[in-house]
mmCIF file of C-alpha atoms and ligand atoms in Angstrom:
data_model
loop_
_atom_site.group_PDB
_atom_site.id
_atom_site.type_symbol
_atom_site.label_atom_id
_atom_site.label_comp_id
_atom_site.label_asym_id
_atom_site.label_seq_id
_atom_site.Cartn_x
_atom_site.Cartn_y
_atom_site.Cartn_z
ATOM 1 C CA UNK O 1 -7.874 -5.857 27.289
ATOM 2 C CA UNK O 2 -10.958 -8.012 27.058
ATOM 3 C CA UNK O 3 -13.250 -7.856 24.088
ATOM 4 C CA UNK O 4 -17.002 -8.389 23.881
ATOM 5 C CA UNK O 5 -16.138 -11.401 21.725
ATOM 6 C CA UNK O 6 -14.242 -13.035 24.604
ATOM 7 C CA UNK O 7 -17.528 -13.753 26.315
ATOM 8 C CA UNK O 8 -18.388 -17.429 25.992
ATOM 9 C CA UNK O 9 -21.998 -18.234 25.191
ATOM 10 C CA UNK O 10 -23.352 -21.683 25.869
ATOM 11 C CA UNK O 11 -25.082 -22.690 22.648
ATOM 12 C CA UNK O 12 -25.815 -26.268 23.606
ATOM 13 C CA UNK O 13 -29.522 -26.937 23.871
ATOM 14 C CA UNK O 14 -30.445 -24.066 21.529
ATOM 15 C CA UNK O 15 -31.194 -26.141 18.423
ATOM 16 C CA UNK O 16 -27.890 -25.030 16.981
ATOM 17 C CA UNK O 17 -26.693 -27.096 14.024
ATOM 18 C CA UNK O 18 -23.102 -26.335 14.978
ATOM 19 C CA UNK O 19 -23.362 -27.376 18.649
ATOM 20 C CA UNK O 20 -26.411 -29.618 18.937
ATOM 21 C CA UNK O 21 -26.097 -31.318 15.563
ATOM 22 C CA UNK O 22 -22.392 -32.054 15.660
ATOM 23 C CA UNK O 23 -22.224 -35.363 17.523
ATOM 24 C CA UNK O 24 -24.873 -36.970 15.366
ATOM 25 C CA UNK O 25 -23.484 -35.585 12.120
ATOM 26 C CA UNK O 26 -19.920 -36.623 12.897
ATOM 27 C CA UNK O 27 -20.956 -39.806 14.613
ATOM 28 C CA UNK O 28 -18.944 -38.935 17.717
ATOM 29 C CA UNK O 29 -19.325 -37.860 21.303
ATOM 30 C CA UNK O 30 -18.632 -34.586 23.049
ATOM 31 C CA UNK O 31 -17.096 -33.090 19.913
ATOM 32 C CA UNK O 32 -15.745 -29.530 19.920
ATOM 33 C CA UNK O 33 -17.486 -27.839 16.972
ATOM 34 C CA UNK O 34 -15.264 -25.746 14.719
ATOM 35 C CA UNK O 35 -16.988 -26.672 11.490
ATOM 36 C CA UNK O 36 -20.103 -25.111 9.879
ATOM 37 C CA UNK O 37 -19.812 -21.395 9.070
ATOM 38 C CA UNK O 38 -21.766 -19.744 11.814
ATOM 39 C CA UNK O 39 -20.389 -17.705 14.666
ATOM 40 C CA UNK O 40 -20.597 -18.236 18.400
ATOM 41 C CA UNK O 41 -21.124 -14.494 18.866
ATOM 42 C CA UNK O 42 -24.435 -12.777 19.521
ATOM 43 C CA UNK O 43 -25.383 -10.268 16.809
ATOM 44 C CA UNK O 44 -24.810 -6.568 17.606
ATOM 45 C CA UNK O 45 -27.064 -5.356 20.448
ATOM 46 C CA UNK O 46 -28.761 -2.921 18.032
ATOM 47 C CA UNK O 47 -29.828 -5.900 15.916
ATOM 48 C CA UNK O 48 -31.078 -7.843 18.925
ATOM 49 C CA UNK O 49 -33.117 -4.826 20.074
ATOM 50 C CA UNK O 50 -34.640 -4.261 16.639
ATOM 51 C CA UNK O 51 -35.582 -7.941 16.384
ATOM 52 C CA UNK O 52 -37.009 -7.939 19.920
ATOM 53 C CA UNK O 53 -39.129 -4.928 19.080
ATOM 54 C CA UNK O 54 -40.417 -6.580 15.924
ATOM 55 C CA UNK O 55 -41.099 -9.864 17.711
ATOM 56 C CA UNK O 56 -42.837 -8.129 20.609
ATOM 57 C CA UNK O 57 -45.579 -6.933 18.256
ATOM 58 C CA UNK O 58 -46.797 -10.511 18.230
ATOM 59 C CA UNK O 59 -48.186 -10.343 14.698
ATOM 60 C CA UNK O 60 -46.101 -12.075 12.066
ATOM 61 C CA UNK O 61 -48.042 -11.507 8.866
ATOM 62 C CA UNK O 62 -46.749 -11.087 5.320
ATOM 63 C CA UNK O 63 -44.288 -8.208 5.008
ATOM 64 C CA UNK O 64 -44.069 -5.604 2.267
ATOM 65 C CA UNK O 65 -40.737 -4.380 1.024
ATOM 66 C CA UNK O 66 -39.767 -1.163 2.768
ATOM 67 C CA UNK O 67 -37.719 1.705 1.420
ATOM 68 C CA UNK O 68 -35.856 1.937 4.736
ATOM 69 C CA UNK O 69 -34.408 -1.577 4.218
ATOM 70 C CA UNK O 70 -33.501 -0.664 0.637
ATOM 71 C CA UNK O 71 -31.727 2.448 1.888
ATOM 72 C CA UNK O 72 -29.843 0.486 4.551
ATOM 73 C CA UNK O 73 -28.524 -1.969 1.954
ATOM 74 C CA UNK O 74 -27.701 0.810 -0.502
ATOM 75 C CA UNK O 75 -25.858 2.815 2.116
ATOM 76 C CA UNK O 76 -23.939 -0.242 3.377
ATOM 77 C CA UNK O 77 -22.681 -1.099 -0.095
ATOM 78 C CA UNK O 78 -21.641 2.509 -0.653
ATOM 79 C CA UNK O 79 -19.925 2.865 2.742
ATOM 80 C CA UNK O 80 -18.131 -0.467 2.762
ATOM 81 C CA UNK O 81 -17.284 -0.905 -0.936
ATOM 82 C CA UNK O 82 -17.827 2.509 -2.471
ATOM 83 C CA UNK O 83 -20.323 0.730 -4.697
ATOM 84 C CA UNK O 84 -23.313 2.587 -6.154
ATOM 85 C CA UNK O 85 -26.401 0.398 -6.158
ATOM 86 C CA UNK O 86 -29.980 1.647 -6.569
ATOM 87 C CA UNK O 87 -32.906 0.001 -4.735
ATOM 88 C CA UNK O 88 -34.279 -1.074 -8.111
ATOM 89 C CA UNK O 89 -31.186 -3.253 -8.626
ATOM 90 C CA UNK O 90 -31.930 -5.318 -5.497
ATOM 91 C CA UNK O 91 -33.883 -8.559 -5.464
ATOM 92 C CA UNK O 92 -34.576 -9.925 -1.979
ATOM 93 C CA UNK O 93 -34.123 -13.657 -1.560
ATOM 94 C CA UNK O 94 -34.262 -16.247 1.220
ATOM 95 C CA UNK O 95 -30.705 -17.520 1.273
ATOM 96 C CA UNK O 96 -27.735 -17.358 -1.060
ATOM 97 C CA UNK O 97 -27.671 -21.064 -1.904
ATOM 98 C CA UNK O 98 -31.367 -21.096 -2.933
ATOM 99 C CA UNK O 99 -30.585 -17.990 -5.023
ATOM 100 C CA UNK O 100 -27.678 -19.735 -6.775
ATOM 101 C CA UNK O 101 -29.849 -22.734 -7.438
ATOM 102 C CA UNK O 102 -32.622 -20.666 -9.012
ATOM 103 C CA UNK O 103 -30.158 -18.719 -11.145
ATOM 104 C CA UNK O 104 -28.757 -21.964 -12.568
ATOM 105 C CA UNK O 105 -32.252 -23.286 -13.187
ATOM 106 C CA UNK O 106 -33.386 -20.125 -14.945
ATOM 107 C CA UNK O 107 -30.367 -19.116 -16.990
ATOM 108 C CA UNK O 108 -29.195 -22.519 -18.245
ATOM 109 C CA UNK O 109 -30.790 -25.513 -19.942
ATOM 110 C CA UNK O 110 -30.225 -29.158 -18.920
ATOM 111 C CA UNK O 111 -26.895 -30.346 -20.316
ATOM 112 C CA UNK O 112 -25.376 -26.873 -20.454
ATOM 113 C CA UNK O 113 -22.165 -26.229 -18.547
ATOM 114 C CA UNK O 114 -21.455 -24.262 -15.390
ATOM 115 C CA UNK O 115 -17.931 -23.647 -14.113
ATOM 116 C CA UNK O 116 -16.884 -23.683 -10.469
ATOM 117 C CA UNK O 117 -13.411 -23.364 -8.962
ATOM 118 C CA UNK O 118 -12.717 -26.001 -6.295
ATOM 119 C CA UNK O 119 -11.807 -26.360 -3.548
ATOM 120 C CA UNK O 120 -14.996 -24.413 -3.015
ATOM 121 C CA UNK O 121 -18.068 -24.181 -0.811
ATOM 122 C CA UNK O 122 -19.652 -27.603 -1.354
ATOM 123 C CA UNK O 123 -23.221 -26.605 -2.377
ATOM 124 C CA UNK O 124 -21.704 -25.084 -5.552
ATOM 125 C CA UNK O 125 -21.448 -28.662 -6.876
ATOM 126 C CA UNK O 126 -25.048 -29.541 -6.123
ATOM 127 C CA UNK O 127 -26.679 -26.336 -7.376
ATOM 128 C CA UNK O 128 -25.363 -27.359 -10.783
ATOM 129 C CA UNK O 129 -25.813 -31.138 -10.795
ATOM 130 C CA UNK O 130 -29.209 -31.148 -9.042
ATOM 131 C CA UNK O 131 -30.624 -29.462 -12.143
ATOM 132 C CA UNK O 132 -28.876 -31.861 -14.541
ATOM 133 C CA UNK O 133 -26.492 -29.180 -15.728
ATOM 134 C CA UNK O 134 -22.902 -30.200 -16.482
ATOM 135 C CA UNK O 135 -20.402 -29.305 -13.834
ATOM 136 C CA UNK O 136 -17.059 -28.081 -15.152
ATOM 137 C CA UNK O 137 -14.258 -27.705 -12.662
ATOM 138 C CA UNK O 138 -11.512 -25.159 -12.970
ATOM 139 C CA UNK O 139 -9.507 -25.961 -9.828
ATOM 140 C CA UNK O 140 -7.610 -23.207 -8.086
ATOM 141 C CA UNK O 141 -3.844 -23.643 -8.135
ATOM 142 C CA UNK O 142 -2.001 -23.994 -4.822
ATOM 143 C CA UNK O 143 1.723 -23.291 -4.794
ATOM 144 C CA UNK O 144 2.151 -24.631 -1.258
ATOM 145 C CA UNK O 145 1.489 -21.200 0.151
ATOM 146 C CA UNK O 146 -1.220 -19.328 -1.713
ATOM 147 C CA UNK O 147 -4.071 -20.054 -4.098
ATOM 148 C CA UNK O 148 -4.641 -18.534 -7.528
ATOM 149 C CA UNK O 149 -7.174 -18.962 -10.290
ATOM 150 C CA UNK O 150 -5.942 -21.034 -13.221
ATOM 151 C CA UNK O 151 -6.950 -18.778 -16.094
ATOM 152 C CA UNK O 152 -5.156 -20.779 -18.784
ATOM 153 C CA UNK O 153 -7.048 -23.902 -17.737
ATOM 154 C CA UNK O 154 -10.244 -21.869 -17.579
ATOM 155 C CA UNK O 155 -9.853 -20.858 -21.238
ATOM 156 C CA UNK O 156 -9.292 -24.471 -22.208
ATOM 157 C CA UNK O 157 -12.517 -25.775 -20.616
ATOM 158 C CA UNK O 158 -14.936 -23.208 -22.032
ATOM 159 C CA UNK O 159 -16.941 -24.219 -25.079
ATOM 160 C CA UNK O 160 -20.260 -23.282 -26.699
ATOM 161 C CA UNK O 161 -22.193 -25.165 -24.036
ATOM 162 C CA UNK O 162 -20.615 -23.179 -21.191
ATOM 163 C CA UNK O 163 -22.977 -20.514 -19.852
ATOM 164 C CA UNK O 164 -22.131 -19.564 -16.288
ATOM 165 C CA UNK O 165 -19.119 -19.207 -14.002
ATOM 166 C CA UNK O 166 -19.805 -19.196 -10.278
ATOM 167 C CA UNK O 167 -17.195 -17.132 -8.495
ATOM 168 C CA UNK O 168 -16.684 -17.265 -4.750
ATOM 169 C CA UNK O 169 -15.386 -13.861 -3.670
ATOM 170 C CA UNK O 170 -13.829 -13.880 -1.106
ATOM 171 C CA UNK O 171 -13.183 -17.543 -1.610
ATOM 172 C CA UNK O 172 -14.451 -20.056 0.953
ATOM 173 C CA UNK O 173 -12.534 -22.172 2.016
ATOM 174 C CA UNK O 174 -9.091 -20.871 0.967
ATOM 175 C CA UNK O 175 -9.581 -17.307 2.236
ATOM 176 C CA UNK O 176 -8.456 -15.470 -0.896
ATOM 177 C CA UNK O 177 -9.653 -11.911 -1.496
ATOM 178 C CA UNK O 178 -9.376 -11.567 -5.264
ATOM 179 C CA UNK O 179 -7.374 -8.559 -6.431
ATOM 180 C CA UNK O 180 -8.525 -6.039 -9.007
ATOM 181 C CA UNK O 181 -5.950 -7.445 -11.429
ATOM 182 C CA UNK O 182 -7.213 -11.023 -10.956
ATOM 183 C CA UNK O 183 -10.820 -9.943 -11.415
ATOM 184 C CA UNK O 184 -9.943 -8.044 -14.586
ATOM 185 C CA UNK O 185 -8.132 -11.045 -16.030
ATOM 186 C CA UNK O 186 -11.060 -13.289 -15.193
ATOM 187 C CA UNK O 187 -13.501 -10.747 -16.620
ATOM 188 C CA UNK O 188 -11.677 -10.646 -19.918
ATOM 189 C CA UNK O 189 -12.203 -14.379 -20.413
ATOM 190 C CA UNK O 190 -15.842 -14.294 -19.300
ATOM 191 C CA UNK O 191 -16.623 -11.406 -21.639
ATOM 192 C CA UNK O 192 -14.818 -13.013 -24.560
ATOM 193 C CA UNK O 193 -16.891 -16.186 -24.108
ATOM 194 C CA UNK O 194 -20.124 -14.425 -23.215
ATOM 195 C CA UNK O 195 -20.461 -16.059 -19.788
ATOM 196 C CA UNK O 196 -22.830 -14.957 -17.086
ATOM 197 C CA UNK O 197 -20.905 -14.480 -13.830
ATOM 198 C CA UNK O 198 -22.612 -15.394 -10.608
ATOM 199 C CA UNK O 199 -20.535 -13.820 -7.887
ATOM 200 C CA UNK O 200 -21.196 -15.196 -4.415
ATOM 201 C CA UNK O 201 -19.958 -12.402 -2.166
ATOM 202 C CA UNK O 202 -21.476 -13.585 1.107
ATOM 203 C CA UNK O 203 -18.061 -13.300 2.818
ATOM 204 C CA UNK O 204 -17.312 -9.801 1.487
ATOM 205 C CA UNK O 205 -17.549 -8.016 4.826
ATOM 206 C CA UNK O 206 -14.809 -9.953 6.581
ATOM 207 C CA UNK O 207 -11.529 -8.996 4.986
ATOM 208 C CA UNK O 208 -8.214 -8.556 6.826
ATOM 209 C CA UNK O 209 -5.136 -6.308 7.096
ATOM 210 C CA UNK O 210 -6.063 -3.378 4.970
ATOM 211 C CA UNK O 211 -7.157 -5.471 1.969
ATOM 212 C CA UNK O 212 -10.319 -4.417 0.188
ATOM 213 C CA UNK O 213 -13.115 -6.505 -1.215
ATOM 214 C CA UNK O 214 -14.003 -5.427 -4.722
ATOM 215 C CA UNK O 215 -17.482 -6.377 -5.958
ATOM 216 C CA UNK O 216 -16.999 -8.228 -9.253
ATOM 217 C CA UNK O 217 -19.757 -6.205 -10.898
ATOM 218 C CA UNK O 218 -18.025 -2.949 -9.979
ATOM 219 C CA UNK O 219 -14.862 -3.472 -11.995
ATOM 220 C CA UNK O 220 -16.233 -2.444 -15.408
ATOM 221 C CA UNK O 221 -19.384 -1.569 -17.303
ATOM 222 C CA UNK O 222 -19.296 -4.926 -19.126
ATOM 223 C CA UNK O 223 -19.065 -6.836 -15.851
ATOM 224 C CA UNK O 224 -21.863 -4.748 -14.358
ATOM 225 C CA UNK O 225 -24.053 -6.019 -17.175
ATOM 226 C CA UNK O 226 -23.174 -9.685 -16.963
ATOM 227 C CA UNK O 227 -22.811 -10.287 -13.225
ATOM 228 C CA UNK O 228 -25.382 -11.342 -10.677
ATOM 229 C CA UNK O 229 -24.016 -10.615 -7.212
ATOM 230 C CA UNK O 230 -25.303 -12.659 -4.277
ATOM 231 C CA UNK O 231 -24.939 -11.056 -0.874
ATOM 232 C CA UNK O 232 -26.335 -11.324 2.633
ATOM 233 C CA UNK O 233 -25.807 -10.018 6.161
ATOM 234 C CA UNK O 234 -25.862 -13.598 7.437
ATOM 235 C CA UNK O 235 -22.147 -14.506 7.673
ATOM 236 C CA UNK O 236 -21.220 -10.976 8.728
ATOM 237 C CA UNK O 237 -23.672 -10.564 11.619
ATOM 238 C CA UNK O 238 -24.495 -14.195 12.434
ATOM 239 C CA UNK O 239 -28.047 -14.129 11.052
ATOM 240 C CA UNK O 240 -28.009 -17.327 8.968
ATOM 241 C CA UNK O 241 -31.088 -18.757 10.697
ATOM 242 C CA UNK O 242 -33.136 -15.777 9.488
ATOM 243 C CA UNK O 243 -32.601 -16.685 5.820
ATOM 244 C CA UNK O 244 -32.277 -13.179 4.488
ATOM 245 C CA UNK O 245 -30.205 -12.357 1.429
ATOM 246 C CA UNK O 246 -30.341 -10.374 -1.792
ATOM 247 C CA UNK O 247 -29.097 -10.355 -5.337
ATOM 248 C CA UNK O 248 -27.748 -7.228 -7.008
ATOM 249 C CA UNK O 249 -28.621 -7.281 -10.713
ATOM 250 C CA UNK O 250 -27.911 -4.182 -12.814
ATOM 251 C CA UNK O 251 -28.903 -5.697 -16.145
ATOM 252 C CA UNK O 252 -32.633 -4.974 -16.345
ATOM 253 C CA UNK O 253 -33.374 -7.902 -18.670
ATOM 254 C CA UNK O 254 -31.686 -10.399 -16.358
ATOM 255 C CA UNK O 255 -33.301 -8.801 -13.330
ATOM 256 C CA UNK O 256 -36.829 -8.886 -14.763
ATOM 257 C CA UNK O 257 -36.398 -12.488 -15.847
ATOM 258 C CA UNK O 258 -35.140 -13.426 -12.396
ATOM 259 C CA UNK O 259 -37.950 -11.593 -10.622
ATOM 260 C CA UNK O 260 -40.516 -13.238 -12.886
ATOM 261 C CA UNK O 261 -38.967 -16.641 -12.255
ATOM 262 C CA UNK O 262 -39.001 -16.200 -8.464
ATOM 263 C CA UNK O 263 -42.597 -15.190 -8.620
ATOM 264 C CA UNK O 264 -43.499 -18.218 -10.783
ATOM 265 C CA UNK O 265 -41.734 -20.468 -8.298
ATOM 266 C CA UNK O 266 -43.545 -18.737 -5.408
ATOM 267 C CA UNK O 267 -40.167 -17.773 -4.009
ATOM 268 C CA UNK O 268 -40.603 -14.005 -3.986
ATOM 269 C CA UNK O 269 -41.490 -13.752 -0.315
ATOM 270 C CA UNK O 270 -38.926 -12.802 2.327
ATOM 271 C CA UNK O 271 -38.479 -13.124 6.066
ATOM 272 C CA UNK O 272 -39.941 -10.132 7.927
ATOM 273 C CA UNK O 273 -37.759 -10.524 11.017
ATOM 274 C CA UNK O 274 -34.698 -11.108 8.833
ATOM 275 C CA UNK O 275 -35.142 -7.818 6.983
ATOM 276 C CA UNK O 276 -35.550 -5.958 10.282
ATOM 277 C CA UNK O 277 -32.296 -7.537 11.449
ATOM 278 C CA UNK O 278 -30.572 -6.685 8.163
ATOM 279 C CA UNK O 279 -31.666 -3.053 8.350
ATOM 280 C CA UNK O 280 -30.413 -2.651 11.930
ATOM 281 C CA UNK O 281 -27.174 -4.481 11.170
ATOM 282 C CA UNK O 282 -26.372 -2.354 8.129
ATOM 283 C CA UNK O 283 -27.374 0.904 9.803
ATOM 284 C CA UNK O 284 -25.904 0.338 13.242
ATOM 285 C CA UNK O 285 -23.569 -2.658 13.141
ATOM 286 C CA UNK O 286 -20.459 -1.142 11.630
ATOM 287 C CA UNK O 287 -18.507 -0.620 14.856
ATOM 288 C CA UNK O 288 -19.346 -4.157 15.991
ATOM 289 C CA UNK O 289 -18.154 -5.502 12.636
ATOM 290 C CA UNK O 290 -14.857 -3.637 12.731
ATOM 291 C CA UNK O 291 -14.206 -5.070 16.201
ATOM 292 C CA UNK O 292 -15.208 -8.524 14.986
ATOM 293 C CA UNK O 293 -12.782 -8.421 12.070
ATOM 294 C CA UNK O 294 -9.925 -7.487 14.330
ATOM 295 C CA UNK O 295 -10.903 -10.192 16.859
ATOM 296 C CA UNK O 296 -11.052 -12.876 14.165
ATOM 297 C CA UNK O 297 -7.740 -11.691 12.753
ATOM 298 C CA UNK O 298 -6.216 -12.041 16.225
ATOM 299 C CA UNK O 299 -7.677 -15.549 16.384
ATOM 300 C CA UNK O 300 -5.950 -16.324 13.090
ATOM 301 C CA UNK O 301 -2.603 -15.072 14.459
ATOM 302 C CA UNK O 302 -3.120 -17.015 17.668
ATOM 303 C CA UNK O 303 -3.868 -20.274 15.857
ATOM 304 C CA UNK O 304 -1.049 -19.736 13.415
ATOM 305 C CA UNK O 305 1.580 -19.352 16.129
ATOM 306 C CA UNK O 306 0.111 -22.181 18.247
ATOM 307 C CA UNK O 307 0.200 -24.551 15.286
ATOM 308 C CA UNK O 308 3.696 -23.475 14.222
ATOM 309 C CA UNK O 309 4.964 -24.104 17.744
ATOM 310 C CA UNK O 310 3.089 -27.261 18.709
ATOM 311 C CA UNK O 311 1.883 -28.976 15.531
ATOM 312 C CA UNK O 312 4.455 -28.202 12.840
ATOM 313 C CA UNK O 313 3.185 -30.912 10.517
ATOM 314 C CA UNK O 314 0.056 -28.838 9.987
ATOM 315 C CA UNK O 315 0.414 -25.749 7.825
ATOM 316 C CA UNK O 316 -1.900 -22.760 8.013
ATOM 317 C CA UNK O 317 -2.827 -21.284 4.646
ATOM 318 C CA UNK O 318 -2.809 -17.606 5.521
ATOM 319 C CA UNK O 319 -6.294 -16.161 4.981
ATOM 320 C CA UNK O 320 -6.951 -12.716 3.511
ATOM 321 C CA UNK O 321 -10.572 -12.807 4.579
ATOM 322 C CA UNK O 322 -13.442 -14.956 5.995
ATOM 323 C CA UNK O 323 -13.424 -16.476 9.477
ATOM 324 C CA UNK O 324 -12.527 -19.873 8.078
ATOM 325 C CA UNK O 325 -9.001 -21.176 8.297
ATOM 326 C CA UNK O 326 -7.685 -23.647 5.718
ATOM 327 C CA UNK O 327 -5.223 -26.102 7.187
ATOM 328 C CA UNK O 328 -2.835 -28.059 5.003
ATOM 329 C CA UNK O 329 -2.501 -31.474 6.673
ATOM 330 C CA UNK O 330 -0.455 -33.145 3.920
ATOM 331 C CA UNK O 331 2.457 -33.893 6.271
ATOM 332 C CA UNK O 332 0.221 -35.799 8.685
ATOM 333 C CA UNK O 333 0.260 -38.485 5.998
ATOM 334 C CA UNK O 334 -3.344 -39.564 6.424
ATOM 335 C CA UNK O 335 -6.145 -39.953 3.922
ATOM 336 C CA UNK O 336 -9.094 -37.664 4.487
ATOM 337 C CA UNK O 337 -11.204 -40.436 5.980
ATOM 338 C CA UNK O 338 -8.349 -41.517 8.292
ATOM 339 C CA UNK O 339 -7.981 -37.909 9.363
ATOM 340 C CA UNK O 340 -11.699 -37.530 9.941
ATOM 341 C CA UNK O 341 -11.691 -40.602 12.142
ATOM 342 C CA UNK O 342 -8.616 -39.379 14.024
ATOM 343 C CA UNK O 343 -10.161 -35.968 14.602
ATOM 344 C CA UNK O 344 -13.483 -37.402 15.741
ATOM 345 C CA UNK O 345 -12.199 -40.261 17.876
ATOM 346 C CA UNK O 346 -8.861 -39.033 19.182
ATOM 347 C CA UNK O 347 -8.944 -35.216 19.128
ATOM 348 C CA UNK O 348 -12.716 -34.933 19.538
ATOM 349 C CA UNK O 349 -12.778 -31.835 17.366
ATOM 350 C CA UNK O 350 -15.180 -31.360 14.456
ATOM 351 C CA UNK O 351 -13.525 -29.564 11.541
ATOM 352 C CA UNK O 352 -14.833 -29.461 7.977
ATOM 353 C CA UNK O 353 -13.083 -32.259 6.123
ATOM 354 C CA UNK O 354 -11.426 -30.709 3.068
ATOM 355 C CA UNK O 355 -12.666 -33.339 0.660
ATOM 356 C CA UNK O 356 -16.220 -31.962 0.822
ATOM 357 C CA UNK O 357 -14.925 -28.896 -1.042
ATOM 358 C CA UNK O 358 -13.719 -31.045 -3.933
ATOM 359 C CA UNK O 359 -10.981 -33.618 -4.462
ATOM 360 C CA UNK O 360 -8.323 -30.870 -4.311
ATOM 361 C CA UNK O 361 -9.326 -30.423 -0.663
ATOM 362 C CA UNK O 362 -8.308 -34.002 0.256
ATOM 363 C CA UNK O 363 -5.312 -33.135 2.466
ATOM 364 C CA UNK O 364 -6.964 -30.130 4.119
ATOM 365 C CA UNK O 365 -9.268 -29.317 7.009
ATOM 366 C CA UNK O 366 -11.278 -26.117 7.460
ATOM 367 C CA UNK O 367 -11.441 -24.595 10.932
ATOM 368 C CA UNK O 368 -14.064 -22.021 11.971
ATOM 369 C CA UNK O 369 -12.524 -19.203 14.022
ATOM 370 C CA UNK O 370 -15.671 -17.157 14.680
ATOM 371 C CA UNK O 371 -15.600 -18.014 18.364
ATOM 372 C CA UNK O 372 -14.020 -16.794 21.589
ATOM 373 C CA UNK O 373 -10.286 -17.224 22.129
ATOM 374 C CA UNK O 374 -11.113 -19.658 24.928
ATOM 375 C CA UNK O 375 -13.136 -21.786 22.513
ATOM 376 C CA UNK O 376 -10.289 -21.676 20.001
ATOM 377 C CA UNK O 377 -7.814 -22.696 22.680
ATOM 378 C CA UNK O 378 -9.944 -25.647 23.790
ATOM 379 C CA UNK O 379 -10.033 -26.862 20.180
ATOM 380 C CA UNK O 380 -6.276 -26.403 19.808
ATOM 381 C CA UNK O 381 -5.501 -28.177 23.074
ATOM 382 C CA UNK O 382 -7.636 -31.120 22.018
ATOM 383 C CA UNK O 383 -5.851 -31.226 18.678
ATOM 384 C CA UNK O 384 -2.413 -30.979 20.287
ATOM 385 C CA UNK O 385 -3.129 -33.860 22.644
ATOM 386 C CA UNK O 386 -4.032 -36.130 19.750
ATOM 387 C CA UNK O 387 -1.157 -34.776 17.652
ATOM 388 C CA UNK O 388 1.373 -35.544 20.390
ATOM 389 C CA UNK O 389 0.241 -39.168 20.464
ATOM 390 C CA UNK O 390 0.405 -39.381 16.688
ATOM 391 C CA UNK O 391 3.867 -37.920 16.148
HETATM 392 C C1 PLP N 401 -19.730 -19.035 -0.162
HETATM 393 C C2 PLP N 401 -21.011 -19.280 0.582
HETATM 394 N N1 PLP N 401 -22.183 -19.081 -0.031
HETATM 395 C C3 PLP N 401 -23.358 -19.285 0.603
HETATM 396 C C4 PLP N 401 -23.384 -19.719 1.912
HETATM 397 C C5 PLP N 401 -24.689 -19.999 2.591
HETATM 398 O O1 PLP N 401 -25.623 -19.040 2.282
HETATM 399 P P1 PLP N 401 -27.134 -19.199 2.742
HETATM 400 O O2 PLP N 401 -27.132 -19.719 4.138
HETATM 401 O O3 PLP N 401 -27.657 -17.794 2.634
HETATM 402 O O4 PLP N 401 -27.797 -20.111 1.765
HETATM 403 C C6 PLP N 401 -22.177 -19.947 2.589
HETATM 404 C C7 PLP N 401 -22.183 -20.452 3.960
HETATM 405 O O5 PLP N 401 -21.198 -20.791 4.528
HETATM 406 C C8 PLP N 401 -20.964 -19.717 1.904
HETATM 407 O O6 PLP N 401 -19.783 -19.921 2.499
#
C-alpha cells in the first residue's frame, strides 16, 4: 500500500538549506542530503490551506496573540501527553535555540556553569559558551547498544557555580525517550542541587512503538516549578522555516522574569503565519502525524535491515523516537574527518558527522530519515557502493 509520504517532492531550487545548501556546505557535488533535521514531506494539507488563507489576505502586519492559538496548544499538550497547561503558562518565542540562548543569558551570570549531556544537538554547546558561561559536560554512557545518563558523574560535576542543566528529551542524536524512572532519578539530583532544568522537548511528538514521551515538568510538583520546557511544532510538522515555538513555564516568577527579558531584548514578537500554521497543525494534524510516525518507523526498520545485510560494519543504534538515526561506524576504522571525506567524495551522501555533537560522537554519523522510502534507498545504495569498494 502506498503512503502519502512515498510521494517524492523535488526540493532543489526552493532555497532549501538541506537540498540547495548541501554541496556548498559539504564542499562536494551532487550530494544526497540526509543531514539537517528537516523533512522532505509537505505539512498536512490542513496546515497548507490555513497558511494559504492567511497569506492570501495580503496584509502582513504585527499580530496579536489569539486565544484560539492558545487553546490549540493547550489541547495538543493534553491530548498527546495528558499534560495540563494553561494559556498563561505559555510564552511564544521565535525558535527553540534562540529561546535556550536567552534563558542562559537571563538565568545565569558569566562564569557560572551549565550542564549538557553530549553527544547532543550541537547548538547546546554554543548557547552556553557564546555568553561566556562555563560549559560542563556530563556525557551519556553508551554500552554498545543503548545510551543512558551518567547520574553518578552528574553528581560529581555539580558545584555551587552550577545553575542549569539542559536536557534533550527525546534526545537528539541518540534517539532515547527518557523513562519516568530516569527522569525521576535526574530530578532528584537537580532538586538536591537547586538546578534550573531547561528541557528541550522539540522532538516530543515523534516517539515509536508504544513508548510515551513524558514532559519533564509533569513528573512532580517540584519539577513543575523548576523546569522551563521548550517546544515547537517545527520538527513535528516540518515548519522550521516559520520560526514558531513556545516555552511552558509554570513558575510565575521565572515566567515573569523571562517575559520581561524578552521584551527588553525586543524579542517578544512572533511570526503571524507561523502561529496560524501551528494552530492548524495542532487542531487538525493528528492523523497526519500518526501516519508520519509509522512511516518513519518503517524507514528505520528498512534501513536497519539493509545495513545489517549489506554494510555489517555499520551498526544502527535503535531509536526510540525522532526521525534521526544514529549510526555507529566504529568498525569502519576511520577518523571522523576521513569518514566525512569518504562520504562526500566516494558515497556522495551528506550525513551529520557525529563529532559535531561532541567528542563522544567521533565514530558516529547521524542520518535523517524524514524522507520517502525512495530517497532513503538512493542514499543507502550510494553508501553501499562506496562501502563495497572500501571493504
Ligand atoms: C534538540 C533540538 N532543539 C532545537 C532545534 C532547533 O530548533 P529551532 O529551529 O526552533 O531553533 C533542533 C533542530 O534540529 C533540535 O534537534
